[in-house]
Short mmCIF file of C-alpha atoms in Angstrom, two decimals:
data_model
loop_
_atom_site.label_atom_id
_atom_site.label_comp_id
_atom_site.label_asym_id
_atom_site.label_seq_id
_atom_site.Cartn_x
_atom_site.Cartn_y
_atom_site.Cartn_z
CA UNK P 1 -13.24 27.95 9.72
CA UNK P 2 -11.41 24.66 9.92
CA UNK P 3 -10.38 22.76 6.58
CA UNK P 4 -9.23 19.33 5.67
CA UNK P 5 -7.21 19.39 3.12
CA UNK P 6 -6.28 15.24 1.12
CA UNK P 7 -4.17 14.53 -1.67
CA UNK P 8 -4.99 11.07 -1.85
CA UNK P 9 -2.81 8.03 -3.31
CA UNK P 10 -2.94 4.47 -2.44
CA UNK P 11 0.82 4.33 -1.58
CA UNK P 12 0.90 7.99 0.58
CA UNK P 13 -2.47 10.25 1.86
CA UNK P 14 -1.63 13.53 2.15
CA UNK P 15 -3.52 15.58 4.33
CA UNK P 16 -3.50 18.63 6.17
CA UNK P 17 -6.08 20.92 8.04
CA UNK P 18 -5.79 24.80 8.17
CA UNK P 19 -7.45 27.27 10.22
CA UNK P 20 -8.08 30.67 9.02
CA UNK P 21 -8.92 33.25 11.38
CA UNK P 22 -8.34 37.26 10.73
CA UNK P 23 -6.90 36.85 7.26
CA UNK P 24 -4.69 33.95 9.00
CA UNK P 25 -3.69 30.72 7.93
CA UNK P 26 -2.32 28.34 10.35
CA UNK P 27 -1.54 24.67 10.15
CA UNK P 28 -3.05 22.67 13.07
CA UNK P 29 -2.06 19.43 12.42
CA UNK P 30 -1.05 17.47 8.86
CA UNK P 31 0.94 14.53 7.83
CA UNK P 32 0.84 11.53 5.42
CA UNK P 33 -0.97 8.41 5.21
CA UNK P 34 1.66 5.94 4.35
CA UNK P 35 1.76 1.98 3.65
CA UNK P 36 4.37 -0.80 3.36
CA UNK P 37 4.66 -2.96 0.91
CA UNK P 38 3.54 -5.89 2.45
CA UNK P 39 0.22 -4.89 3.31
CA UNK P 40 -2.77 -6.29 1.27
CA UNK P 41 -4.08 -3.60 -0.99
CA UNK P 42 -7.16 -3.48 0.85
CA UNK P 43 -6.08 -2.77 4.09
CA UNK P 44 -4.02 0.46 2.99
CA UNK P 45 -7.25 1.62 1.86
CA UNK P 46 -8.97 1.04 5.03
CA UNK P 47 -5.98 2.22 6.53
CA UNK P 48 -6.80 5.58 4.74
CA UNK P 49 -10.68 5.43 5.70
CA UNK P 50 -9.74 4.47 9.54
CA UNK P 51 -7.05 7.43 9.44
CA UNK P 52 -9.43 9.78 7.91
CA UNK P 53 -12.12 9.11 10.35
CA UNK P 54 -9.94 9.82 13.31
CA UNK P 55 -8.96 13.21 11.68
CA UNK P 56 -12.00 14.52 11.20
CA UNK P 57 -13.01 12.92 14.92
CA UNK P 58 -10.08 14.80 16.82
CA UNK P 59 -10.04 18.13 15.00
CA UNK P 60 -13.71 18.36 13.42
CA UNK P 61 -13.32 20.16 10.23
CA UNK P 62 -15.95 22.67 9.24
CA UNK P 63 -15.47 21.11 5.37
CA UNK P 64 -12.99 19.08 3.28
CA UNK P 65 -11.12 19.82 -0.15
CA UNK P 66 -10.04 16.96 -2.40
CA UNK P 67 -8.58 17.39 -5.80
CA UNK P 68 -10.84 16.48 -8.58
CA UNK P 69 -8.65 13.90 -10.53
CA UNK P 70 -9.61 13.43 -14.00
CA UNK P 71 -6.69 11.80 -15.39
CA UNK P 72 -4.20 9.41 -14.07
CA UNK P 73 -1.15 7.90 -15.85
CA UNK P 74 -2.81 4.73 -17.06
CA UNK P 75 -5.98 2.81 -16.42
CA UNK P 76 -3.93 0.53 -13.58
CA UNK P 77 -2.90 3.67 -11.20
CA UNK P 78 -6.19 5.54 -11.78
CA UNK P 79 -7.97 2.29 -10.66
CA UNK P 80 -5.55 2.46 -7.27
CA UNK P 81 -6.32 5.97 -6.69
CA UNK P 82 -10.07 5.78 -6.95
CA UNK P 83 -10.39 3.14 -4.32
CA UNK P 84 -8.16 5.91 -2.13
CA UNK P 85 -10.15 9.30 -2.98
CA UNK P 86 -13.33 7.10 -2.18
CA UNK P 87 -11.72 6.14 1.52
CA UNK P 88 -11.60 9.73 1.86
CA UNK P 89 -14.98 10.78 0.56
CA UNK P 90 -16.79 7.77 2.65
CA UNK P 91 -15.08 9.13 5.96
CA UNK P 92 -16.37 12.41 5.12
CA UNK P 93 -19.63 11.65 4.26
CA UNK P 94 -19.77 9.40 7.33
CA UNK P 95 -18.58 12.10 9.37
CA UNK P 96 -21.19 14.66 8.03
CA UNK P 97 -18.00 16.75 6.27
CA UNK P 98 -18.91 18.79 3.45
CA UNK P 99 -16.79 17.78 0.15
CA UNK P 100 -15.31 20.46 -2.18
CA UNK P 101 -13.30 19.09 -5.12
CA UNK P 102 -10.65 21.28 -6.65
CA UNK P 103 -8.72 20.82 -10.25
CA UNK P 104 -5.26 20.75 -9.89
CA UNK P 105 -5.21 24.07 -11.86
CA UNK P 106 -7.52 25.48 -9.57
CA UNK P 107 -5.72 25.00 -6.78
CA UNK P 108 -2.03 25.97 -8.00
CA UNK P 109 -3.93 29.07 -9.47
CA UNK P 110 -5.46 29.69 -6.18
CA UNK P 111 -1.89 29.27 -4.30
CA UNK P 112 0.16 30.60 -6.88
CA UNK P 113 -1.66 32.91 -8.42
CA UNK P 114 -0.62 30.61 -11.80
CA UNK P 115 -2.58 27.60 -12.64
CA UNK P 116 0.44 26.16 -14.16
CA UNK P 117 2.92 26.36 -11.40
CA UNK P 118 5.79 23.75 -10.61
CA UNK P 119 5.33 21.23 -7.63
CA UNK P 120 8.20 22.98 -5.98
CA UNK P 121 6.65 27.10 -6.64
CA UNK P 122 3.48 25.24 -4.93
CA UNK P 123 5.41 24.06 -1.74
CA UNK P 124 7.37 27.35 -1.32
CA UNK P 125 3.82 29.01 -1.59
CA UNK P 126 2.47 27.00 0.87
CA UNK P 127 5.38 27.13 3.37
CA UNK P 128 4.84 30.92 3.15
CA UNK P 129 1.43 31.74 3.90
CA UNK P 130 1.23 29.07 6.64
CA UNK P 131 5.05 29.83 7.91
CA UNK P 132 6.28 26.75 8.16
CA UNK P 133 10.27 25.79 8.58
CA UNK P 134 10.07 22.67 5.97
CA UNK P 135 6.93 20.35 5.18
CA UNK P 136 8.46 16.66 4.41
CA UNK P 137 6.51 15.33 1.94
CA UNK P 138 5.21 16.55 -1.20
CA UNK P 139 1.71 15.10 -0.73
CA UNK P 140 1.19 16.91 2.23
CA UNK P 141 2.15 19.66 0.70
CA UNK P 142 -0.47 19.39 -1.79
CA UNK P 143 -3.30 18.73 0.68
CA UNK P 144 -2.19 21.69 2.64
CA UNK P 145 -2.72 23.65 -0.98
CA UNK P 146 -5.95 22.25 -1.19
CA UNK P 147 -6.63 23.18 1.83
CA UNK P 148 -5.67 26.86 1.34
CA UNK P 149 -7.26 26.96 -2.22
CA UNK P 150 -10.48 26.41 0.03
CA UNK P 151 -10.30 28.80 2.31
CA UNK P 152 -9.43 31.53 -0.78
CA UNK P 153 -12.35 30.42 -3.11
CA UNK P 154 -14.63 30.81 0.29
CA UNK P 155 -13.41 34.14 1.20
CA UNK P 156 -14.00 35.18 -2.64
CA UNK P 157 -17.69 33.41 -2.26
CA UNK P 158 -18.32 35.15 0.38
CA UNK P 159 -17.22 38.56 -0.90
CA UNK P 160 -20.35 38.25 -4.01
CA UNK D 1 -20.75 -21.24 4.54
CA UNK D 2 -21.80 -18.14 3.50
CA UNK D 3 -20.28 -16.32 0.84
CA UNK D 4 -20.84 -12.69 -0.28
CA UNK D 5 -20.15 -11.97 -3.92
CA UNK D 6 -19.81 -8.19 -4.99
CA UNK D 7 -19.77 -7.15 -8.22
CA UNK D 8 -19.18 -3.39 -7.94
CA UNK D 9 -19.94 -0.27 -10.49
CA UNK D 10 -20.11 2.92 -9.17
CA UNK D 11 -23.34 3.27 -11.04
CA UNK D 12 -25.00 -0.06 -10.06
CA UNK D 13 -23.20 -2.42 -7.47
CA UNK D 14 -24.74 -5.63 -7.83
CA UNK D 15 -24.45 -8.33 -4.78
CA UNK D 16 -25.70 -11.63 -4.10
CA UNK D 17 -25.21 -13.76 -0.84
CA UNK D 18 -25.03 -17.79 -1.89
CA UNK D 19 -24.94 -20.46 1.26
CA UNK D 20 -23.24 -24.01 0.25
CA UNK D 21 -24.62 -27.13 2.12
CA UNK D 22 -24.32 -30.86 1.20
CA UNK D 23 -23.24 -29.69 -2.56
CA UNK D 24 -25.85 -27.56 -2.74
CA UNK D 25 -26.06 -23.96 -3.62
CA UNK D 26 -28.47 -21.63 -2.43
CA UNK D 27 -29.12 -17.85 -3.02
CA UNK D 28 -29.95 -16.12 0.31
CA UNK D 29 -30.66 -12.88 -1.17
CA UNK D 30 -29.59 -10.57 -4.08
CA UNK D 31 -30.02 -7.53 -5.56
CA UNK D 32 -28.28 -4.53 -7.17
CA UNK D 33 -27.14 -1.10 -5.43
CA UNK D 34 -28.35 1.39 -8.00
CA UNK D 35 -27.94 5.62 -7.93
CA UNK D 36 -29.62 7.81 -9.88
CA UNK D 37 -27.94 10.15 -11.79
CA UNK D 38 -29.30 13.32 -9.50
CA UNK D 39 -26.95 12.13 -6.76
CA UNK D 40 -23.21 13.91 -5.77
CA UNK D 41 -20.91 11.35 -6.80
CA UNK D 42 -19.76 11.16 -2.91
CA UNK D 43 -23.29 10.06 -1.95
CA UNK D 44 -23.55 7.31 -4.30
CA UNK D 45 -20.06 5.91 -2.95
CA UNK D 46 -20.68 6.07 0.22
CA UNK D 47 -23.80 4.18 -0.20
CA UNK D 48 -22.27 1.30 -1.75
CA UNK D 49 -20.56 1.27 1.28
CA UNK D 50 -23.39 1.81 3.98
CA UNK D 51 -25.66 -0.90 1.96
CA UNK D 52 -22.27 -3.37 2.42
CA UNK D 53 -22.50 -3.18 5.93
CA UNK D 54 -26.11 -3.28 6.49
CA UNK D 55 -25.71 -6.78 4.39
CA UNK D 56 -22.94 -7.92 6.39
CA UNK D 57 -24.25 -7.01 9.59
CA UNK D 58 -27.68 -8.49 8.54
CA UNK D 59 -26.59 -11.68 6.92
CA UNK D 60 -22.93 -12.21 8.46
CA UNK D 61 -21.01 -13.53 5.25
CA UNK D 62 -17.93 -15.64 6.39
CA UNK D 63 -16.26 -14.29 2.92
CA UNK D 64 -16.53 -12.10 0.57
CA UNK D 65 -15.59 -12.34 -3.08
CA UNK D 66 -15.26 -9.72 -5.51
CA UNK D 67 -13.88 -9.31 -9.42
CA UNK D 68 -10.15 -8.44 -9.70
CA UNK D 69 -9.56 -6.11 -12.17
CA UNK D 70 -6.76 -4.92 -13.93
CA UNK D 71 -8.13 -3.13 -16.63
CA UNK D 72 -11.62 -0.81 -17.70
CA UNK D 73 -13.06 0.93 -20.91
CA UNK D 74 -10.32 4.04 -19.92
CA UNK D 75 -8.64 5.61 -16.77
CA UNK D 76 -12.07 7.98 -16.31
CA UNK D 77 -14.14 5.05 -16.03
CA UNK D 78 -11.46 2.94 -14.00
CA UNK D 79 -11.13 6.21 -11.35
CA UNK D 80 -14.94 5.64 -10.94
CA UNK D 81 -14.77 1.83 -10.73
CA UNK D 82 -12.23 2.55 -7.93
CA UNK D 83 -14.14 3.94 -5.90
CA UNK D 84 -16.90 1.60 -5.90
CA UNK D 85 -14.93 -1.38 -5.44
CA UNK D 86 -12.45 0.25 -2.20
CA UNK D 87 -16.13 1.37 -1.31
CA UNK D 88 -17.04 -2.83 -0.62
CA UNK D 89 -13.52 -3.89 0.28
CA UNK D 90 -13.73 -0.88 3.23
CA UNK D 91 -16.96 -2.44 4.02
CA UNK D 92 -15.96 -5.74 4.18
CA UNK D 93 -12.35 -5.04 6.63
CA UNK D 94 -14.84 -2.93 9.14
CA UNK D 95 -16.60 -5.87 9.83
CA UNK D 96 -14.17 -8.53 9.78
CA UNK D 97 -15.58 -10.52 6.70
CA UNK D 98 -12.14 -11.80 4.34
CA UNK D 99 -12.05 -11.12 1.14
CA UNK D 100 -11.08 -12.77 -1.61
CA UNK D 101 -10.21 -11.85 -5.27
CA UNK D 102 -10.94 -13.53 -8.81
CA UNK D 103 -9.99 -12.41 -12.17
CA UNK D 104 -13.13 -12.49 -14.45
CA UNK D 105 -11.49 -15.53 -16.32
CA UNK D 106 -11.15 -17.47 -12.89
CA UNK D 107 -15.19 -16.84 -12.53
CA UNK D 108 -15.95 -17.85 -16.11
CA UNK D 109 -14.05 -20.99 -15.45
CA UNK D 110 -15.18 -21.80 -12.17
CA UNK D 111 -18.74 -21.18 -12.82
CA UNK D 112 -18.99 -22.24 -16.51
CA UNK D 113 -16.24 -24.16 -17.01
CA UNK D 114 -14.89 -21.73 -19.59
CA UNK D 115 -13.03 -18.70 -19.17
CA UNK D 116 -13.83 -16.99 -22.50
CA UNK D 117 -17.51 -17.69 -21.67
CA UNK D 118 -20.51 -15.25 -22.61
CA UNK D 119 -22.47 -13.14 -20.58
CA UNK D 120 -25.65 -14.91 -21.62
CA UNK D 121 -23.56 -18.63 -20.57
CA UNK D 122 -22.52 -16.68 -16.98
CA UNK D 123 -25.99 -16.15 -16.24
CA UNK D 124 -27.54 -19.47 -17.45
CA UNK D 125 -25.88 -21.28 -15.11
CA UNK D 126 -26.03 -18.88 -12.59
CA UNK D 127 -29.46 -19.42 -12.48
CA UNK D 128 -29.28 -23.24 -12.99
CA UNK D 129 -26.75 -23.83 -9.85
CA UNK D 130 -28.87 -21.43 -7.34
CA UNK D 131 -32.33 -22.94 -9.33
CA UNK D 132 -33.79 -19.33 -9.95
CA UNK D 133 -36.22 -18.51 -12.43
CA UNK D 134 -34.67 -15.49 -13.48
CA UNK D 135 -32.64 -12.44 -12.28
CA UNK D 136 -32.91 -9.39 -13.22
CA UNK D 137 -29.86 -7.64 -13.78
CA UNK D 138 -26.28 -8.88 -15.27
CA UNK D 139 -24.76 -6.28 -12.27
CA UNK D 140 -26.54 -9.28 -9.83
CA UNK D 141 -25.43 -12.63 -11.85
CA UNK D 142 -21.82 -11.40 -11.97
CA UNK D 143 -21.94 -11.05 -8.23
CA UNK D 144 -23.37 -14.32 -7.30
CA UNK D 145 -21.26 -15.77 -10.04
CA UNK D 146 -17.94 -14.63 -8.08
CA UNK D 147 -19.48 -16.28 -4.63
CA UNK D 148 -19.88 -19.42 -6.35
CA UNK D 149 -16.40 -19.40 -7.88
CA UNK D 150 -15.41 -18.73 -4.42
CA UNK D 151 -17.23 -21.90 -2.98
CA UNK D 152 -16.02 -24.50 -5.39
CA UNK D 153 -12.42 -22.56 -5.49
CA UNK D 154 -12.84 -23.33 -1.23
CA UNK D 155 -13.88 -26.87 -1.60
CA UNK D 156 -11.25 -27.62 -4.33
CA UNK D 157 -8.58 -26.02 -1.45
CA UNK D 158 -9.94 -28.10 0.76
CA UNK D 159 -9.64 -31.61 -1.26
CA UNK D 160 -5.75 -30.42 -1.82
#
């Protein structure tokens, strides 16, 4: 099984796709999605779309998990972010990926084991189970969570 | 010229395709992308942006114009609008058609001659410039309202 994990954000995409196999995570490939500046608003969300597409092309993800946003810190940002989640939901939908959305409790919870753990408990965590040296960016990070927080809640799915 | 106008909700989308020759306006076709409420949120964005490109493809806009907006009714509602509006602007980069951007007040002023005007005054002469009987839905009259702002806001650029 072969998950896509996005933290998406109009300035940086996160993503990150894990493989589980035996009880094992691994990380085949992640990265961020990242923009300049100078670059009209609406191509950095094409950008994210186009980079998406070519993702889920190359590596062909069984399914994709995106963090359910609710909130935002103020109408202007949660505006931004929307027209960045919905890059990522169009690719997958065009690609024929299956979407789960995950609360950011759910997914710390899920890592952790805490649904109120600290960005940095979260990257440890992840760095852990997937054994990786350093991961550069903290969106990354967080898709690679979502990613994992997946693959757990399918396992425990599967399990009932 | 041709001249798509989007006005875009992530319940209903409205859009309206307006031609300009010799001074005079005409509505090509218009209509409103609506989703029932039975539909995964995912779906009903990615439709927005599948019915976008069947219009472009179909009609070939030169431009597209669509509302600029800083604010909505809260950040939930904003999130949403998000993702209906990156849906049309992803829509419009894949296939080459430029977009523009006006603030509600630059529509109100370009099509009315007012920027605090009504809903009821945007639509009047909505219908009065294209010569329509009626139209059905306010989702549709915004959008054609932001491709005619867009043609006089282009022939004004041009007199400069």
């Amino acid at each position: 099984m072969l998950v896509l994990g996005v933290d998406p954000g109009s300035i940086t995409t996160g993503y990150g796709i894990v493989s589980k196999k035996n009880n094992l995570f691994t990380c085949i490939t992640s990265g961020a999605i990242e923009s300049t500046g100078n670059v009209p608003f609406y191509d950095r969300i094409f950008k994210i779309f186009e980079k998406m597409v070519e993702l889920m092309e190359q590596y062909r993800p069984d399914e994709m998990a995106i963090e359910d946003v609710f909130f935002a810190k103020n109408v202007k940002s949660s505006l931004k972010l929307g027209h960045a989640r919905g890059a990522a939901l169009i690719a997958a939908v065009k690609c024929n990926v299956k979407i789960y959305e995950y609360t950011p409790l759910e997914i710390k919870q899920s890592v952790v084991g805490y649904g109120r753990a600290t960005k940095e408990q979260v990257s440890s965590m992840v760095r852990m189970i997937l054994k990786l040296p350093s991961i550069k960016r903290a969106d990354t990070t967080d898709a690679l969570a979502a990613a994992i927080c997946h693959l757990n809640w399918t396992r425990y799915e599967k399990k009932i």
